[in-house]
PDB file of C-alpha atoms in Angstrom:
ATOM      1  CA  MET T 210      49.968  -9.083 -20.880  1.00 37.00           C
ATOM      2  CA  ARG T 211      49.386 -12.106 -18.661  1.00 39.00           C
ATOM      3  CA  ILE T 212      53.105 -12.139 -17.746  1.00 36.00           C
ATOM      4  CA  HIS T 213      52.916  -8.503 -16.681  1.00 38.00           C
ATOM      5  CA  LYS T 214      49.900  -9.230 -14.501  1.00 42.00           C
ATOM      6  CA  THR T 215      51.724 -12.120 -12.829  1.00 41.00           C
ATOM      7  CA  LEU T 216      54.743  -9.947 -12.104  1.00 36.00           C
ATOM      8  CA  PHE T 217      52.482  -7.248 -10.710  1.00 40.00           C
ATOM      9  CA  LEU T 218      50.620  -9.684  -8.453  1.00 42.00           C
ATOM     10  CA  ALA T 219      53.662 -11.454  -7.013  1.00 41.00           C
ATOM     11  CA  PRO T 220      54.646  -8.701  -4.534  1.00 40.00           C
ATOM     12  CA  LEU T 221      50.983  -8.169  -3.648  1.00 42.00           C
ATOM     13  CA  LEU T 222      50.612 -11.781  -2.526  1.00 42.00           C
ATOM     14  CA  VAL T 223      53.359 -11.241   0.021  1.00 39.00           C
ATOM     15  CA  LEU T 224      52.074  -7.793   0.973  1.00 39.00           C
ATOM     16  CA  PHE T 225      48.586  -9.044   1.783  1.00 41.00           C
ATOM     17  CA  GLY T 226      49.661 -11.698   4.257  1.00 43.00           C
ATOM     18  CA  CYS T 227      50.199 -14.760   2.062  1.00 51.00           C
ATOM     19  CA  SER T 228      53.613 -15.094   3.664  1.00 62.00           C
ATOM     20  CA  SER T 229      51.894 -16.221   6.887  1.00 83.00           C
ATOM     21  CA  SER T 230      51.267 -19.870   7.668  1.00 90.00           C
ATOM     22  CA  ILE T 231      47.752 -21.182   7.093  1.00 93.00           C
ATOM     23  CA  ASN T 232      46.168 -23.274   9.807  1.00 93.00           C
ATOM     24  CA  ASP T 233      44.918 -26.796   9.210  1.00 95.00           C
ATOM     25  CA  PRO T 234      41.174 -27.113   8.569  1.00 97.00           C
ATOM     26  CA  THR T 235      39.015 -27.234  11.691  1.00 97.00           C
ATOM     27  CA  VAL T 236      35.814 -29.290  11.609  1.00 97.00           C
ATOM     28  CA  TYR T 237      33.385 -27.914  14.183  1.00 95.00           C
ATOM     29  CA  ASN T 238      30.140 -29.649  13.301  1.00 95.00           C
ATOM     30  CA  GLN T 239      29.412 -32.877  11.439  1.00 95.00           C
ATOM     31  CA  ASN T 240      26.571 -35.325  11.045  1.00 95.00           C
ATOM     32  CA  THR T 241      26.873 -38.718   9.378  1.00 92.00           C
ATOM     33  CA  ARG T 242      23.306 -39.695   8.579  1.00 88.00           C
ATOM     34  CA  VAL T 243      24.062 -42.910   6.685  1.00 82.00           C
ATOM     35  CA  PRO T 244      27.340 -44.665   7.638  1.00 77.00           C
ATOM     36  CA  GLN T 245      28.066 -45.762   4.082  1.00 80.00           C
ATOM     37  CA  SER T 246      26.493 -45.424   0.667  1.00 86.00           C
ATOM     38  CA  PHE T 247      24.334 -48.319  -0.460  1.00 90.00           C
ATOM     39  CA  ARG T 248      25.332 -47.516  -4.023  1.00 94.00           C
ATOM     40  CA  PRO T 249      28.935 -48.157  -5.177  1.00 95.00           C
ATOM     41  CA  ILE T 250      30.945 -45.060  -5.972  1.00 96.00           C
ATOM     42  CA  SER T 251      31.243 -44.795  -9.756  1.00 97.00           C
ATOM     43  CA  ASN T 252      30.591 -41.269 -11.034  1.00 98.00           C
ATOM     44  CA  VAL T 253      31.019 -38.318  -8.667  1.00 98.00           C
ATOM     45  CA  LEU T 254      30.056 -34.694  -9.197  1.00 98.00           C
ATOM     46  CA  PHE T 255      32.296 -32.500  -7.019  1.00 98.00           C
ATOM     47  CA  VAL T 256      31.083 -28.892  -6.813  1.00 98.00           C
ATOM     48  CA  TYR T 257      32.577 -25.816  -5.169  1.00 98.00           C
ATOM     49  CA  ASP T 258      29.947 -23.170  -4.485  1.00 98.00           C
ATOM     50  CA  ILE T 259      31.882 -19.912  -4.098  1.00 96.00           C
ATOM     51  CA  SER T 260      29.051 -17.574  -5.080  1.00 96.00           C
ATOM     52  CA  LEU T 261      29.419 -15.738  -1.751  1.00 94.00           C
ATOM     53  CA  GLU T 262      32.961 -14.586  -2.470  1.00 92.00           C
ATOM     54  CA  VAL T 263      32.754 -13.942  -6.229  1.00 91.00           C
ATOM     55  CA  PRO T 264      31.616 -10.289  -5.811  1.00 87.00           C
ATOM     56  CA  ARG T 265      34.864  -9.605  -3.904  1.00 84.00           C
ATOM     57  CA  LEU T 266      37.191 -11.099  -6.527  1.00 82.00           C
ATOM     58  CA  PRO T 267      39.329  -9.164  -9.070  1.00 75.00           C
ATOM     59  CA  LYS T 268      37.436  -7.632 -11.970  1.00 74.00           C
ATOM     60  CA  GLY T 269      40.249  -7.441 -14.521  1.00 66.00           C
ATOM     61  CA  GLY T 270      42.088  -4.329 -15.657  1.00 60.00           C
ATOM     62  CA  MET T 271      45.615  -4.416 -14.267  1.00 57.00           C
ATOM     63  CA  LEU T 272      44.641  -7.449 -12.210  1.00 61.00           C
ATOM     64  CA  GLU T 273      43.438 -10.903 -13.219  1.00 71.00           C
ATOM     65  CA  SER T 274      39.890 -11.355 -14.412  1.00 82.00           C
ATOM     66  CA  THR T 275      37.505 -13.094 -12.036  1.00 85.00           C
ATOM     67  CA  ASP T 276      37.536 -16.265 -14.158  1.00 89.00           C
ATOM     68  CA  ASP T 277      41.363 -16.344 -14.354  1.00 88.00           C
ATOM     69  CA  TYR T 278      41.606 -15.875 -10.584  1.00 84.00           C
ATOM     70  CA  ILE T 279      39.153 -18.703  -9.893  1.00 89.00           C
ATOM     71  CA  ASN T 280      40.659 -21.084 -12.443  1.00 90.00           C
ATOM     72  CA  THR T 281      44.167 -20.544 -11.063  1.00 89.00           C
ATOM     73  CA  LYS T 282      43.024 -21.074  -7.470  1.00 89.00           C
ATOM     74  CA  PHE T 283      41.222 -24.369  -8.121  1.00 95.00           C
ATOM     75  CA  LYS T 284      43.297 -25.804 -10.978  1.00 95.00           C
ATOM     76  CA  THR T 285      45.666 -27.887  -8.828  1.00 95.00           C
ATOM     77  CA  VAL T 286      42.907 -29.258  -6.603  1.00 97.00           C
ATOM     78  CA  PHE T 287      40.902 -30.331  -9.648  1.00 97.00           C
ATOM     79  CA  LEU T 288      43.969 -32.004 -11.149  1.00 97.00           C
ATOM     80  CA  LYS T 289      44.461 -33.865  -7.857  1.00 97.00           C
ATOM     81  CA  LEU T 290      40.821 -34.987  -7.862  1.00 98.00           C
ATOM     82  CA  ASN T 291      41.035 -36.168 -11.468  1.00 98.00           C
ATOM     83  CA  GLY T 292      44.257 -38.072 -10.747  1.00 98.00           C
ATOM     84  CA  TRP T 293      42.620 -39.693  -7.719  1.00 97.00           C
ATOM     85  CA  ALA T 294      39.614 -40.750  -9.796  1.00 98.00           C
ATOM     86  CA  ASP T 295      41.825 -42.262 -12.504  1.00 98.00           C
ATOM     87  CA  LYS T 296      43.632 -44.386  -9.905  1.00 96.00           C
ATOM     88  CA  GLN T 297      40.316 -45.489  -8.367  1.00 96.00           C
ATOM     89  CA  GLY T 298      38.845 -46.395 -11.749  1.00 97.00           C
ATOM     90  CA  ILE T 299      35.871 -44.079 -11.328  1.00 96.00           C
ATOM     91  CA  LYS T 300      34.621 -40.951 -13.062  1.00 98.00           C
ATOM     92  CA  ILE T 301      34.613 -37.500 -11.484  1.00 98.00           C
ATOM     93  CA  GLU T 302      33.335 -34.176 -12.770  1.00 98.00           C
ATOM     94  CA  THR T 303      34.453 -30.946 -11.101  1.00 98.00           C
ATOM     95  CA  ARG T 304      32.502 -27.711 -11.248  1.00 97.00           C
ATOM     96  CA  ILE T 305      32.561 -24.236  -9.729  1.00 97.00           C
ATOM     97  CA  HIS T 306      29.320 -22.412  -9.020  1.00 97.00           C
ATOM     98  CA  LYS T 307      29.991 -18.686  -9.179  1.00 95.00           C
ATOM     99  CA  GLY T 308      26.407 -17.480  -9.044  1.00 93.00           C
ATOM    100  CA  PRO T 309      24.490 -15.358  -9.188  1.00 89.00           C
ATOM    101  CA  GLY T 310      21.667 -17.243  -7.616  1.00 91.00           C
ATOM    102  CA  ARG T 311      21.305 -20.495  -5.756  1.00 94.00           C
ATOM    103  CA  LEU T 312      23.207 -23.612  -6.775  1.00 96.00           C
ATOM    104  CA  ILE T 313      20.936 -26.064  -8.586  1.00 94.00           C
ATOM    105  CA  VAL T 314      22.387 -29.471  -9.462  1.00 94.00           C
ATOM    106  CA  ASN T 315      20.951 -31.961 -11.907  1.00 94.00           C
ATOM    107  CA  PRO T 316      22.176 -35.292 -10.472  1.00 95.00           C
ATOM    108  CA  THR T 317      21.166 -37.393 -13.469  1.00 95.00           C
ATOM    109  CA  GLY T 318      23.957 -39.803 -14.422  1.00 96.00           C
ATOM    110  CA  PHE T 319      25.920 -39.414 -11.180  1.00 98.00           C
ATOM    111  CA  SER T 320      26.207 -41.932  -8.370  1.00 98.00           C
ATOM    112  CA  HIS T 321      27.125 -39.263  -5.794  1.00 98.00           C
ATOM    113  CA  VAL T 322      27.372 -35.489  -5.412  1.00 98.00           C
ATOM    114  CA  ILE T 323      29.629 -33.539  -3.060  1.00 98.00           C
ATOM    115  CA  VAL T 324      29.118 -29.810  -2.524  1.00 98.00           C
ATOM    116  CA  GLU T 325      31.708 -27.625  -0.771  1.00 98.00           C
ATOM    117  CA  ARG T 326      30.099 -24.241  -0.070  1.00 98.00           C
ATOM    118  CA  VAL T 327      31.616 -21.005   1.297  1.00 97.00           C
ATOM    119  CA  ARG T 328      29.294 -19.833   4.082  1.00 97.00           C
ATOM    120  CA  SER T 329      31.210 -16.836   5.443  1.00 94.00           C
ATOM    121  CA  GLU T 330      34.598 -15.136   5.204  1.00 92.00           C
ATOM    122  CA  HIS T 331      36.542 -11.981   5.975  1.00 89.00           C
ATOM    123  CA  ALA T 332      37.934  -9.756   3.249  1.00 82.00           C
ATOM    124  CA  GLN T 333      40.556  -7.031   2.957  1.00 80.00           C
ATOM    125  CA  THR T 334      41.259  -5.132  -0.244  1.00 73.00           C
ATOM    126  CA  SER T 335      44.278  -3.079  -1.206  1.00 67.00           C
ATOM    127  CA  PHE T 336      45.178  -1.723  -4.649  1.00 63.00           C
ATOM    128  CA  GLY T 337      42.003  -3.423  -5.869  1.00 61.00           C
ATOM    129  CA  TYR T 338      43.258  -6.899  -4.953  1.00 66.00           C
ATOM    130  CA  PRO T 339      41.321  -8.951  -2.373  1.00 70.00           C
ATOM    131  CA  ARG T 340      42.660 -10.980   0.493  1.00 77.00           C
ATOM    132  CA  LEU T 341      40.008 -13.453   1.625  1.00 86.00           C
ATOM    133  CA  PHE T 342      40.530 -15.322   4.879  1.00 88.00           C
ATOM    134  CA  ASN T 343      38.832 -17.015   7.844  1.00 93.00           C
ATOM    135  CA  ARG T 344      36.484 -18.845   5.492  1.00 95.00           C
ATOM    136  CA  ASN T 345      33.770 -21.056   6.919  1.00 97.00           C
ATOM    137  CA  TRP T 346      32.453 -23.823   4.694  1.00 98.00           C
ATOM    138  CA  SER T 347      29.771 -26.458   4.628  1.00 98.00           C
ATOM    139  CA  ALA T 348      30.189 -29.849   2.980  1.00 98.00           C
ATOM    140  CA  GLU T 349      27.312 -32.034   1.857  1.00 98.00           C
ATOM    141  CA  VAL T 350      27.691 -35.590   0.553  1.00 98.00           C
ATOM    142  CA  PHE T 351      24.756 -37.115  -1.319  1.00 97.00           C
ATOM    143  CA  GLU T 352      23.987 -40.527  -2.744  1.00 97.00           C
ATOM    144  CA  ILE T 353      21.908 -40.331  -5.916  1.00 97.00           C
ATOM    145  CA  ILE T 354      19.042 -42.803  -6.106  1.00 95.00           C
ATOM    146  CA  PRO T 355      18.431 -43.644  -9.780  1.00 91.00           C
ATOM    147  CA  SER T 356      14.686 -43.113  -9.864  1.00 89.00           C
ATOM    148  CA  THR T 357      12.667 -40.965 -12.277  1.00 87.00           C
ATOM    149  CA  PRO T 358      13.355 -38.197 -11.539  1.00 89.00           C
ATOM    150  CA  PRO T 359      16.524 -38.960  -9.511  1.00 91.00           C
ATOM    151  CA  SER T 360      16.274 -38.479  -5.763  1.00 93.00           C
ATOM    152  CA  THR T 361      18.995 -37.998  -3.162  1.00 95.00           C
ATOM    153  CA  ARG T 362      19.962 -39.498   0.174  1.00 95.00           C
ATOM    154  CA  THR T 363      22.142 -37.346   2.448  1.00 96.00           C
ATOM    155  CA  LEU T 364      25.129 -39.350   3.680  1.00 97.00           C
ATOM    156  CA  HIS T 365      27.066 -36.671   5.521  1.00 97.00           C
ATOM    157  CA  THR T 366      27.011 -32.966   6.360  1.00 97.00           C
ATOM    158  CA  GLU T 367      29.837 -30.962   7.851  1.00 98.00           C
ATOM    159  CA  GLU T 368      30.824 -27.421   8.785  1.00 98.00           C
ATOM    160  CA  TYR T 369      34.464 -26.456   8.872  1.00 98.00           C
ATOM    161  CA  ALA T 370      36.876 -23.528   8.827  1.00 98.00           C
ATOM    162  CA  SER T 371      39.609 -23.561   6.193  1.00 97.00           C
ATOM    163  CA  ASP T 372      41.702 -21.300   3.979  1.00 95.00           C
ATOM    164  CA  GLY T 373      43.464 -24.377   2.628  1.00 95.00           C
ATOM    165  CA  ILE T 374      42.490 -23.665  -0.971  1.00 94.00           C
ATOM    166  CA  ASP T 375      44.935 -20.727  -0.875  1.00 92.00           C
ATOM    167  CA  CYS T 376      47.835 -23.116  -0.249  1.00 92.00           C
ATOM    168  CA  PHE T 377      47.735 -24.182  -3.891  1.00 91.00           C
ATOM    169  CA  THR T 378      48.333 -20.707  -5.344  1.00 84.00           C
ATOM    170  CA  ALA T 379      50.074 -18.360  -2.912  1.00 68.00           C
ATOM    171  CA  PRO T 380      53.825 -19.005  -3.324  1.00 71.00           C
ATOM    172  CA  ALA T 381      55.137 -17.536  -0.071  1.00 76.00           C
ATOM    173  CA  ILE T 382      53.313 -19.637   2.535  1.00 85.00           C
ATOM    174  CA  PRO T 383      55.921 -21.120   4.923  1.00 89.00           C
ATOM    175  CA  ASN T 384      53.924 -24.325   5.502  1.00 92.00           C
ATOM    176  CA  ARG T 385      52.781 -24.659   1.878  1.00 91.00           C
ATOM    177  CA  GLU T 386      53.328 -28.437   1.502  1.00 93.00           C
ATOM    178  CA  ALA T 387      51.893 -29.315   4.911  1.00 95.00           C
ATOM    179  CA  CYS T 388      48.952 -27.008   4.276  1.00 95.00           C
ATOM    180  CA  GLN T 389      48.206 -28.671   0.933  1.00 95.00           C
ATOM    181  CA  ALA T 390      48.409 -32.123   2.514  1.00 97.00           C
ATOM    182  CA  ALA T 391      46.007 -31.108   5.312  1.00 97.00           C
ATOM    183  CA  TYR T 392      43.490 -29.744   2.829  1.00 97.00           C
ATOM    184  CA  LEU T 393      43.645 -32.875   0.670  1.00 98.00           C
ATOM    185  CA  ARG T 394      43.029 -34.987   3.796  1.00 98.00           C
ATOM    186  CA  LEU T 395      39.920 -32.904   4.449  1.00 98.00           C
ATOM    187  CA  ILE T 396      38.326 -33.447   1.045  1.00 98.00           C
ATOM    188  CA  SER T 397      39.519 -37.074   1.035  1.00 98.00           C
ATOM    189  CA  ASN T 398      37.464 -37.562   4.183  1.00 97.00           C
ATOM    190  CA  HIS T 399      34.404 -36.261   2.359  1.00 98.00           C
ATOM    191  CA  LEU T 400      34.937 -38.845  -0.388  1.00 97.00           C
ATOM    192  CA  LYS T 401      35.420 -41.526   2.249  1.00 96.00           C
ATOM    193  CA  GLN T 402      31.916 -40.776   3.536  1.00 96.00           C
ATOM    194  CA  ILE T 403      30.775 -42.526   0.350  1.00 96.00           C
ATOM    195  CA  ASP T 404      33.129 -45.463   0.725  1.00 95.00           C
ATOM    196  CA  PRO T 405      35.676 -45.660   3.570  1.00 94.00           C
ATOM    197  CA  ALA T 406      37.827 -48.016   1.480  1.00 94.00           C
ATOM    198  CA  VAL T 407      38.727 -45.488  -1.220  1.00 95.00           C
ATOM    199  CA  ALA T 408      42.266 -44.144  -1.204  1.00 96.00           C
ATOM    200  CA  SER T 409      43.143 -40.647  -0.044  1.00 97.00           C
ATOM    201  CA  ILE T 410      43.961 -37.917  -2.554  1.00 97.00           C
ATOM    202  CA  GLU T 411      47.678 -37.326  -2.973  1.00 94.00           C
TER     203      GLU T 411
END
């Protein structure tokens, strides 16, 4: 059944505009409150908060389930993050907050937390399949102070426009490789707000 769904979705990806190039991320507001973390980077929690767009995602039936859609979209990025962490000799945990409700993070055990949150987007739907685009995001980078209970220090906040996450799933994007590289540079920069010396994600 999964194979049939994939075959059904392939022409839809082209039909709904995935054959168009995706622009590089655009950062339009940023604030570095603390130039560098006082605490060494050792165990990072990296969270995507996509609760805003979850109600627009496929609901199953002839199409993918919501969970399958999300897992496929973020799988490659999470593999890249895990590979980066292995090379750096640190731990990283990746999560997706789908809602409902506000994201609540327990920072116990982590040295740092990064949250990438969808703030707004446009959506078109045809044949029950969504095309989400013109996403605006916020990024927040926190240092966790190991007190009881743990407290946080904000290192960096940022607002940016990006559909770069789509570059890792849609097969017909003309600038697919360049788009992926640009998106990885973006989230690498968020990790570098903790420690500028860490390597970029490849």
